[in-house]
Short mmCIF file of C-alpha atoms and ligand atoms in Angstrom, two decimals:
data_model
loop_
_atom_site.label_atom_id
_atom_site.label_comp_id
_atom_site.label_asym_id
_atom_site.label_seq_id
_atom_site.Cartn_x
_atom_site.Cartn_y
_atom_site.Cartn_z
CA MET I 209 189.18 203.68 148.91
CA SER I 210 190.97 201.36 146.52
CA LEU I 211 193.81 199.29 147.90
CA LEU I 212 195.60 199.55 144.59
CA ASP I 213 197.80 202.51 144.01
CA SER I 214 199.67 203.97 141.10
CA THR I 215 203.05 203.44 142.80
CA HIS I 216 202.62 199.69 142.24
CA GLN I 217 204.57 199.25 139.02
CA THR I 218 204.18 196.19 136.86
CA VAL I 219 207.47 194.27 136.95
CA SER I 220 209.74 194.38 133.92
CA HIS I 221 210.90 190.76 134.42
CA PRO I 222 207.85 188.69 135.25
CA GLU I 223 208.68 185.41 136.96
CA ARG I 224 206.77 182.17 137.10
CA ILE I 225 205.82 181.69 140.74
CA ALA I 226 204.10 178.86 142.61
CA VAL I 227 202.26 179.43 145.89
CA ILE I 228 201.41 176.32 147.91
CA GLY I 229 198.38 176.75 150.18
CA ALA I 230 195.43 179.03 149.41
CA GLY I 231 194.71 180.30 152.89
CA TYR I 232 194.81 183.62 154.72
CA VAL I 233 198.46 184.06 153.70
CA GLY I 234 198.64 182.17 150.40
CA ILE I 235 195.78 183.97 148.65
CA PRO I 236 196.84 187.57 149.37
CA THR I 237 200.45 186.63 148.50
CA ALA I 238 199.45 185.02 145.20
CA VAL I 239 197.06 187.84 144.31
CA MET I 240 199.66 190.51 145.10
CA LEU I 241 202.39 188.81 143.05
CA ALA I 242 199.98 188.30 140.14
CA HIS I 243 198.89 191.93 140.41
CA PHE I 244 202.54 193.00 140.13
CA GLY I 245 202.66 191.13 136.80
CA HIS I 246 204.12 187.77 137.71
CA SER I 247 202.64 184.56 136.39
CA VAL I 248 201.35 182.75 139.48
CA VAL I 249 199.94 179.27 140.06
CA ILE I 250 198.39 178.57 143.44
CA ALA I 251 198.08 174.97 144.66
CA GLU I 252 195.33 174.12 147.12
CA ARG I 253 194.03 170.77 148.34
CA ASP I 254 190.65 172.08 149.45
CA GLU I 255 188.13 171.91 146.65
CA PHE I 256 185.90 174.70 147.94
CA ARG I 257 188.83 177.13 148.13
CA ARG I 258 190.04 176.08 144.67
CA GLU I 259 186.65 176.46 143.00
CA SER I 260 186.05 179.85 144.61
CA ILE I 261 189.35 181.18 143.28
CA ARG I 262 188.77 179.66 139.84
CA ASN I 263 185.45 181.52 139.72
CA GLY I 264 187.08 184.79 140.76
CA ARG I 265 185.63 184.67 144.28
CA SER I 266 187.59 184.85 147.53
CA PRO I 267 186.99 181.88 149.83
CA ILE I 268 188.03 184.02 152.80
CA LEU I 269 186.52 187.28 154.01
CA GLU I 270 189.12 189.97 153.30
CA ASP I 271 188.57 193.62 152.55
CA GLY I 272 189.17 194.40 148.84
CA LEU I 273 190.62 190.98 148.05
CA GLU I 274 187.88 189.68 145.79
CA ASP I 275 188.07 192.49 143.21
CA VAL I 276 191.81 192.11 142.68
CA LEU I 277 191.57 188.32 142.77
CA ALA I 278 188.86 188.33 140.11
CA ALA I 279 190.96 190.65 137.92
CA VAL I 280 194.12 188.53 138.07
CA VAL I 281 192.20 185.29 137.51
CA GLN I 282 190.43 186.79 134.53
CA SER I 283 193.65 188.12 133.02
CA GLY I 284 195.27 184.69 133.42
CA GLN I 285 197.99 186.00 135.78
CA LEU I 286 196.69 183.69 138.52
CA GLU I 287 195.84 180.04 137.96
CA VAL I 288 194.78 177.43 140.47
CA THR I 289 195.47 173.71 140.73
CA ALA I 290 195.00 170.90 143.23
CA ASP I 291 198.46 169.57 142.58
CA ALA I 292 201.54 171.17 144.16
CA VAL I 293 203.78 169.19 141.80
CA GLN I 294 202.03 170.68 138.80
CA ALA I 295 202.22 174.18 140.33
CA VAL I 296 206.00 174.10 140.84
CA ALA I 297 206.83 172.83 137.35
CA GLY I 298 208.85 175.61 135.70
CA ALA I 299 208.49 177.97 138.67
CA LYS I 300 211.54 180.01 139.66
CA PHE I 301 210.07 180.85 143.08
CA VAL I 302 207.94 178.51 145.20
CA PHE I 303 206.21 180.05 148.23
CA LEU I 304 205.21 177.68 151.05
CA CYS I 305 202.08 179.09 152.71
CA VAL I 306 200.71 176.04 154.51
CA ALA I 307 199.50 175.98 158.11
CA THR I 308 201.84 175.35 161.05
CA PRO I 309 199.36 174.71 163.89
CA MET I 310 200.25 174.04 167.51
CA ASP I 311 201.07 170.43 168.26
CA ASP I 312 200.22 168.60 171.50
CA ASP I 313 203.28 169.85 173.37
CA GLY I 314 202.92 173.50 172.30
CA ARG I 315 205.45 173.38 169.45
CA ALA I 316 204.79 174.22 165.80
CA ASP I 317 203.53 171.18 163.92
CA LEU I 318 205.62 171.06 160.74
CA SER I 319 203.86 168.11 159.11
CA PHE I 320 202.30 170.22 156.31
CA ILE I 321 205.66 171.84 155.56
CA ASP I 322 207.44 168.47 155.54
CA ALA I 323 204.78 166.91 153.33
CA VAL I 324 204.97 169.71 150.73
CA ALA I 325 208.79 169.69 150.71
CA GLN I 326 208.82 165.93 150.07
CA GLN I 327 206.02 166.18 147.52
CA ILE I 328 207.61 168.89 145.35
CA ALA I 329 211.33 168.00 145.75
CA HIS I 330 211.71 166.04 142.50
CA ALA I 331 209.57 168.44 140.44
CA LEU I 332 211.44 171.67 141.24
CA ARG I 333 213.46 173.50 138.63
CA ASP I 334 217.22 173.00 139.10
CA ASP I 335 217.62 176.67 140.05
CA ALA I 336 214.36 177.06 141.99
CA ILE I 337 214.19 179.18 145.13
CA VAL I 338 211.81 177.82 147.77
CA VAL I 339 210.48 180.61 149.97
CA ASN I 340 209.08 179.75 153.36
CA LYS I 341 206.30 182.18 154.27
CA SER I 342 204.69 179.94 156.88
CA THR I 343 205.59 180.78 160.48
CA VAL I 344 208.18 178.18 161.44
CA PRO I 345 210.67 177.55 164.24
CA VAL I 346 214.34 178.31 163.96
CA GLY I 347 216.03 175.63 161.89
CA THR I 348 213.15 175.01 159.51
CA MET I 349 214.88 176.53 156.49
CA GLU I 350 217.62 173.98 156.99
CA ARG I 351 215.07 171.20 157.54
CA VAL I 352 213.30 172.04 154.26
CA ARG I 353 216.61 172.22 152.44
CA SER I 354 217.61 168.74 153.58
CA LEU I 355 214.16 167.30 152.78
CA ILE I 356 214.37 168.71 149.25
CA ASN I 357 218.01 167.65 148.99
CA ARG I 358 218.71 169.17 145.58
CA PRO I 359 222.10 170.93 145.26
CA GLY I 360 220.95 173.82 143.03
CA VAL I 361 217.69 174.51 144.87
CA ARG I 362 217.97 177.25 147.49
CA VAL I 363 215.63 177.80 150.45
CA VAL I 364 214.86 181.24 151.88
CA SER I 365 212.92 182.34 154.95
CA ASN I 366 210.42 185.14 154.31
CA PRO I 367 208.02 185.39 157.27
CA GLU I 368 204.64 187.03 156.75
CA PHE I 369 203.25 189.80 158.97
CA LEU I 370 199.87 190.54 157.37
CA ARG I 371 196.80 190.92 159.57
CA GLU I 372 193.56 189.11 158.82
CA GLY I 373 190.89 191.56 157.74
CA THR I 374 193.42 193.84 156.02
CA ALA I 375 195.53 191.11 154.42
CA LEU I 376 195.71 192.43 150.86
CA GLY I 377 196.37 196.01 151.96
CA ASP I 378 199.10 194.74 154.29
CA SER I 379 200.62 192.66 151.47
CA LEU I 380 200.64 195.59 149.06
CA LYS I 381 201.96 198.05 151.66
CA PRO I 382 203.80 196.08 154.35
CA ASP I 383 205.67 197.81 157.17
CA ARG I 384 208.74 195.76 156.24
CA ILE I 385 209.86 192.72 154.31
CA VAL I 386 212.13 190.24 156.09
CA VAL I 387 214.19 187.80 154.07
CA GLY I 388 216.69 185.39 155.57
CA ALA I 389 219.14 182.98 154.00
CA GLU I 390 222.76 182.00 154.13
CA ASP I 391 222.79 182.53 150.35
CA ARG I 392 222.43 186.33 150.20
CA ASP I 393 221.92 186.31 146.42
CA ALA I 394 218.87 184.09 146.84
CA ALA I 395 217.62 186.34 149.65
CA LYS I 396 218.07 189.43 147.49
CA SER I 397 216.23 187.95 144.53
CA VAL I 398 213.29 187.14 146.83
CA ALA I 399 213.44 190.68 148.21
CA GLN I 400 213.32 191.98 144.64
CA LEU I 401 209.86 190.41 144.19
CA PHE I 402 208.56 192.86 146.80
CA ALA I 403 210.33 195.95 145.43
CA SER I 404 207.02 197.34 144.12
CA THR I 405 205.70 197.58 147.68
CA GLY I 406 208.35 200.20 148.50
CA ALA I 407 208.71 198.64 151.97
CA PRO I 408 212.00 198.64 153.87
CA ILE I 409 213.71 195.28 153.47
CA VAL I 410 215.63 193.47 156.20
CA VAL I 411 217.98 190.90 154.74
CA THR I 412 219.47 188.61 157.36
CA ASP I 413 220.39 185.00 158.10
CA ALA I 414 217.65 182.36 158.25
CA THR I 415 217.79 181.91 162.05
CA THR I 416 217.26 185.61 162.69
CA SER I 417 214.54 185.82 160.06
CA GLU I 418 212.61 182.91 161.56
CA LEU I 419 213.02 184.43 165.02
CA ILE I 420 211.84 187.92 163.93
CA LYS I 421 208.36 186.56 163.21
CA TYR I 422 207.96 184.86 166.59
CA ALA I 423 209.53 187.78 168.48
CA SER I 424 207.14 190.20 166.77
CA ASN I 425 204.03 188.20 167.62
CA ALA I 426 205.21 187.54 171.17
CA PHE I 427 205.79 191.27 171.63
CA LEU I 428 202.29 192.11 170.39
CA ALA I 429 200.74 189.45 172.65
CA THR I 430 202.71 190.77 175.61
CA LYS I 431 201.60 194.34 174.91
CA LEU I 432 197.97 193.18 174.81
CA SER I 433 198.36 191.15 177.99
CA PHE I 434 199.91 194.17 179.67
CA ILE I 435 197.00 196.49 178.90
CA ASN I 436 194.49 193.77 179.73
CA THR I 437 196.17 193.32 183.12
CA MET I 438 196.00 197.08 183.60
CA SER I 439 192.28 196.97 182.80
CA ARG I 440 191.80 194.43 185.62
CA LEU I 441 193.85 196.64 187.93
CA CYS I 442 191.64 199.60 186.97
CA ASP I 443 188.66 197.53 188.10
CA GLN I 444 190.35 196.85 191.44
CA LEU I 445 191.37 200.47 191.99
CA GLY I 446 188.37 202.25 190.48
CA ALA I 447 190.55 203.83 187.76
CA ASP I 448 189.47 204.42 184.17
CA VAL I 449 191.25 202.36 181.52
CA ASP I 450 190.26 204.65 178.62
CA ASP I 451 192.01 207.59 180.26
CA LEU I 452 194.90 205.30 181.17
CA VAL I 453 195.29 204.32 177.50
CA ARG I 454 195.10 207.96 176.39
CA GLY I 455 197.77 208.86 178.90
CA MET I 456 200.04 205.96 178.02
CA GLY I 457 199.55 205.77 174.26
CA SER I 458 200.33 209.43 173.61
CA ASP I 459 203.90 208.65 174.60
CA HIS I 460 205.45 207.92 171.20
CA ARG I 461 207.69 205.28 172.77
CA ILE I 462 204.53 203.35 173.73
CA GLY I 463 201.99 204.22 171.00
CA PHE I 464 198.29 203.39 170.75
CA PRO I 465 198.23 200.23 168.59
CA PHE I 466 197.62 197.04 170.58
CA LEU I 467 196.72 199.07 173.66
CA ASN I 468 192.97 198.34 173.61
CA PRO I 469 191.71 196.19 176.47
CA GLY I 470 189.51 193.32 175.36
CA PRO I 471 188.60 189.69 175.96
CA GLY I 472 192.19 188.52 175.50
CA TRP I 473 194.17 187.80 172.36
CA GLY I 474 193.51 184.85 170.11
CA GLY I 475 193.26 183.94 166.46
CA SER I 476 195.28 181.60 164.34
CA CYS I 477 198.67 183.15 165.16
CA LEU I 478 199.34 184.70 168.58
CA PRO I 479 198.43 181.67 170.75
CA LYS I 480 200.41 179.13 168.73
CA ASP I 481 203.32 181.48 168.05
CA THR I 482 203.81 182.51 171.69
CA SER I 483 203.67 178.86 172.69
CA ALA I 484 206.14 177.86 169.98
CA LEU I 485 208.56 180.63 171.00
CA VAL I 486 208.46 179.48 174.63
CA ALA I 487 209.34 175.97 173.38
CA ILE I 488 212.12 177.26 171.09
CA ALA I 489 213.64 179.19 174.01
CA ALA I 490 213.29 176.21 176.38
CA ASP I 491 215.12 174.02 173.87
CA ALA I 492 217.86 176.64 173.81
CA GLY I 493 218.04 176.59 177.64
CA LEU I 494 216.19 179.85 178.27
CA SER I 495 212.98 180.29 180.24
CA LEU I 496 210.98 182.95 178.43
CA ASP I 497 209.25 184.18 181.59
CA VAL I 498 207.84 187.37 180.10
CA VAL I 499 206.02 185.50 177.32
CA ARG I 500 204.87 182.77 179.71
CA ALA I 501 203.36 185.47 181.91
CA ALA I 502 201.60 187.01 178.89
CA ILE I 503 200.03 183.64 178.08
CA GLU I 504 198.87 183.04 181.66
CA SER I 505 197.54 186.58 181.95
CA ASN I 506 195.49 186.09 178.79
CA ALA I 507 193.54 183.23 180.36
CA ALA I 508 193.03 185.31 183.51
CA GLN I 509 191.40 188.07 181.43
CA GLN I 510 188.75 185.69 180.17
CA ARG I 511 188.00 184.38 183.67
CA HIS I 512 187.75 188.01 184.87
CA ILE I 513 185.17 188.81 182.19
CA VAL I 514 183.01 185.85 183.17
CA THR I 515 183.20 186.83 186.86
CA GLN I 516 182.08 190.33 185.95
CA VAL I 517 179.26 189.11 183.73
CA ALA I 518 178.08 186.89 186.60
CA ALA I 519 178.23 189.84 188.98
CA MET I 520 175.83 191.75 186.72
CA VAL I 521 173.16 189.10 187.19
CA GLY I 522 173.50 188.51 190.91
CA GLY I 523 176.71 186.47 191.11
CA SER I 524 175.69 183.20 189.45
CA LEU I 525 175.24 182.38 185.79
CA SER I 526 173.51 179.10 186.48
CA GLY I 527 170.38 178.92 184.33
CA LYS I 528 170.89 182.47 183.04
CA ARG I 529 170.36 183.25 179.38
CA VAL I 530 173.36 185.05 177.89
CA ALA I 531 173.37 186.66 174.45
CA VAL I 532 176.86 186.45 172.96
CA LEU I 533 177.52 189.03 170.23
CA GLY I 534 180.55 188.12 168.10
CA LEU I 535 182.28 184.77 167.66
CA THR I 536 185.21 185.53 165.32
CA PHE I 537 188.56 186.33 166.93
CA LYS I 538 188.26 189.91 165.72
CA ALA I 539 186.10 191.96 163.36
CA ASN I 540 186.32 191.84 159.56
CA THR I 541 187.36 188.20 159.34
CA GLY I 542 185.42 184.96 159.28
CA ASP I 543 188.21 183.23 161.25
CA ARG I 544 187.22 181.60 164.55
CA ARG I 545 190.47 179.70 165.14
CA ASP I 546 191.40 180.14 168.83
CA SER I 547 188.87 182.96 169.13
CA PRO I 548 188.76 184.55 172.60
CA ALA I 549 185.01 184.94 172.04
CA LEU I 550 184.68 181.16 171.88
CA GLN I 551 186.87 180.76 174.95
CA VAL I 552 184.71 183.17 176.93
CA ALA I 553 181.61 181.37 175.59
CA GLU I 554 183.02 178.09 176.90
CA LEU I 555 183.57 179.60 180.35
CA LEU I 556 180.04 181.02 180.36
CA LEU I 557 178.67 177.58 179.50
CA ALA I 558 180.82 175.97 182.20
CA ALA I 559 179.31 178.44 184.69
CA GLY I 560 175.85 177.13 183.81
CA ALA I 561 174.66 179.80 181.35
CA HIS I 562 172.48 179.10 178.30
CA LEU I 563 173.88 180.84 175.25
CA CYS I 564 172.20 182.49 172.29
CA SER I 565 174.91 183.82 170.02
CA PHE I 566 175.13 185.89 166.91
CA ASP I 567 177.97 186.74 164.55
CA PRO I 568 177.52 188.34 161.11
CA THR I 569 179.77 185.69 159.53
CA VAL I 570 178.32 182.62 161.23
CA ALA I 571 175.22 180.88 159.89
CA THR I 572 173.03 178.87 162.26
CA ASP I 573 174.28 175.56 160.84
CA ASP I 574 177.89 176.72 160.63
CA ALA I 575 179.10 176.43 164.22
CA SER I 576 180.06 172.77 164.16
CA GLY I 577 183.66 172.32 165.15
CA ASP I 578 183.36 175.31 167.49
CA VAL I 579 182.07 175.05 171.02
CA ALA I 580 178.98 172.87 171.54
CA ASN I 581 175.77 174.64 172.63
CA LEU I 582 176.64 178.07 171.27
CA GLY I 583 172.98 178.43 170.28
CA VAL I 584 173.80 180.32 167.10
CA CYS I 585 170.86 182.53 166.06
CA ALA I 586 170.06 183.80 162.59
CA THR I 587 169.57 187.36 163.76
CA LEU I 588 170.96 189.58 166.48
CA GLU I 589 167.44 190.38 167.65
CA GLU I 590 166.76 186.68 168.18
CA ALA I 591 169.96 186.28 170.21
CA VAL I 592 169.22 189.23 172.46
CA ALA I 593 165.50 188.56 173.06
CA GLY I 594 164.95 187.15 176.54
CA ALA I 595 168.63 187.50 177.56
CA ASP I 596 169.54 188.19 181.17
CA VAL I 597 172.73 189.77 179.92
CA THR I 598 174.15 190.62 176.49
CA VAL I 599 177.92 190.19 176.16
CA VAL I 600 179.75 191.84 173.26
CA LEU I 601 182.91 189.88 172.42
CA THR I 602 183.90 190.96 168.88
CA GLU I 603 184.25 194.55 167.71
CA TRP I 604 182.07 194.28 164.57
CA ALA I 605 181.12 197.76 163.28
CA MET I 606 177.43 196.83 163.36
CA PHE I 607 177.61 196.47 167.17
CA ARG I 608 178.62 200.13 167.46
CA SER I 609 175.35 201.43 166.09
CA LEU I 610 172.78 199.13 167.64
CA GLU I 611 169.39 200.59 168.48
CA TRP I 612 169.35 199.70 172.13
CA SER I 613 165.98 201.42 172.54
CA ARG I 614 164.56 198.60 170.42
CA LEU I 615 166.68 195.76 171.87
CA VAL I 616 166.73 196.41 175.61
CA PRO I 617 162.93 196.10 176.07
CA THR I 618 163.13 192.57 174.59
CA MET I 619 165.72 191.44 177.17
CA ALA I 620 164.79 189.72 180.44
CA GLN I 621 167.18 192.05 182.30
CA PRO I 622 168.68 195.31 180.95
CA CYS I 623 172.31 194.23 181.37
CA ILE I 624 175.08 194.67 178.78
CA TYR I 625 178.68 193.59 179.22
CA ASP I 626 180.90 195.24 176.62
CA ALA I 627 184.25 193.44 176.39
CA ARG I 628 185.28 195.47 173.31
CA SER I 629 184.21 198.96 174.27
CA VAL I 630 182.00 199.35 171.21
CA VAL I 631 178.57 199.87 172.77
CA ASP I 632 177.08 203.33 172.28
CA LEU I 633 176.69 204.24 175.93
CA GLU I 634 174.31 207.13 175.33
CA SER I 635 171.87 204.95 173.43
CA ALA I 636 172.19 202.02 175.86
CA HIS I 637 171.75 204.22 178.94
CA ALA I 638 168.81 206.01 177.35
CA ALA I 639 167.21 202.59 176.90
CA GLY I 640 167.64 201.97 180.63
CA ALA I 641 170.47 199.46 180.35
CA THR I 642 173.31 198.98 182.77
CA VAL I 643 176.55 198.70 180.80
CA ARG I 644 179.76 197.31 182.26
CA SER I 645 183.11 196.77 180.66
CA ILE I 646 186.63 195.98 181.79
CA GLY I 647 188.47 198.76 183.53
CA ARG I 648 185.66 201.30 183.37
CA SER I 649 184.10 201.87 186.74
N1 NAD K 170 196.49 183.79 159.16
C1 NAD K 170 197.29 184.82 159.39
O1 NAD K 170 196.86 185.93 159.71
C2 NAD K 170 198.79 184.66 159.27
C3 NAD K 170 199.62 185.80 159.29
C4 NAD K 170 200.99 185.63 159.18
C5 NAD K 170 201.54 184.35 159.08
N2 NAD K 170 200.70 183.27 159.09
C6 NAD K 170 201.30 181.94 158.95
O2 NAD K 170 201.11 181.51 157.60
C7 NAD K 170 200.91 180.09 157.55
C8 NAD K 170 199.60 179.79 156.83
O3 NAD K 170 198.54 180.30 157.63
P1 NAD K 170 197.05 180.44 157.04
O4 NAD K 170 196.26 181.15 158.08
O5 NAD K 170 197.13 181.00 155.66
O6 NAD K 170 196.62 178.89 156.95
P2 NAD K 170 195.35 178.28 156.24
O7 NAD K 170 195.04 177.05 157.00
O8 NAD K 170 194.29 179.33 156.06
O9 NAD K 170 195.86 177.90 154.78
C9 NAD K 170 196.74 176.86 154.49
C10 NAD K 170 196.23 176.15 153.26
O10 NAD K 170 197.21 175.24 152.80
C11 NAD K 170 196.54 174.15 152.18
N3 NAD K 170 197.48 173.03 152.05
C12 NAD K 170 198.10 172.33 153.01
N4 NAD K 170 198.91 171.40 152.49
C13 NAD K 170 198.81 171.53 151.14
C14 NAD K 170 199.41 170.87 150.03
N5 NAD K 170 200.28 169.87 150.22
N6 NAD K 170 199.08 171.24 148.78
C15 NAD K 170 198.19 172.25 148.58
N7 NAD K 170 197.59 172.92 149.59
C16 NAD K 170 197.91 172.57 150.86
C17 NAD K 170 195.38 173.89 153.14
O11 NAD K 170 194.36 173.16 152.52
C18 NAD K 170 194.96 175.32 153.49
O12 NAD K 170 193.92 175.80 152.65
C19 NAD K 170 200.97 179.61 159.00
O13 NAD K 170 202.28 179.21 159.30
C20 NAD K 170 200.63 180.87 159.78
O14 NAD K 170 201.17 180.85 161.08
C21 NAD K 170 199.35 183.40 159.16
#
């Protein structure tokens, strides 16, 4: 089904817009704004990302993104440059979409934001509006404003809520748009850029806007940690987590999203954003105990999985061959930043296991920078052959329809640990495999 829909009207007053940073947020944002009819220039330092875009190809794996990207590049609505200064020249709106990773003490590292603000300050139009889409701590709008230090230039907070894997769809049809600024006219003109999405718009002050993003991610992480803790309790009590989820999620006050037990939450956002929120609260004199507990519980989930995998092969993983299926932090993305699959892989290695791993987005020579000794295989069959236990850590669709009758006979022991609840139990059991997963006795 196409992501584009006839309700997306082309704007009557196209603006010139700069987007700084062609990543998981910058590209969908730029493509969406160009698709709405604005004239967009995206600035990116990375040559590979730039060249991909210039050639109408998406440098990141995102459903439906490449077709729309190719169309807006071809029509000239979207241009790409290496130079942020060049991108902002003449632009009314400048979106900051650079990374804000976790620094050594758990806070958001604002060095990319600071660098861009300093770099573009002199080149901005006198009436430019700088829009901060990166996830940033409370006070960053003010920080950017003072770094730019131009009286007519206004700075607005506009946090992004898209999910990797469905980024363009989420940009075109967001649940809500949040815009925060002391200057409500500036906030409203940013909100106007998203009018075609038809999404409800929350206009607020910058502090609240910046906090909404962290509070939302911390809530989602806490919900996941809650159900993961329940899955461990199900193991202790002999209860069934699938029935528990059905019983809980049908309550409309609870709901089903983010109620699937798994190997813990990860990715490029939840770990750093929960940590940053704890730091923001601590600086404000508040101990955010509920979020701290969610973070600690997440690590416990991964240790629990490794204990259970070990139990399947007699209690010790020392010298055991483990096939790891899935390395990305979730399905439908190539992103392995803070992937729980990698964290579980590290624990398996620490317990003495030898790993053979497979992920549809990871080539055999592509795992550098991840965990050492992942043993990335070119094919799933190669990873599984000779394994004492196969551990499924990412919910890729292809893992749902595996022919276990073909795979299990190649394993050293018929043991499958399914941390994502995607294994076809009928097929695996028919092949003689023992399948275990969290919270399912
Ligand atoms: N990834 C997500 O799912 C997601 C969702 C919502 C919000 N966010 C937030 O959005 C922000 C960006 O995240 P991301 O995942 O897109 O990061 P990313 O690392 O994928 O992309 C950032 C890009 O900015 C480029 N860059 C940095 N400085 C630059 C400069 N001076 N000039 C030109 N290019 C520059 C980098 O080369 C990189 O390609 C972060 O604050 C993140 O927390 C991310």
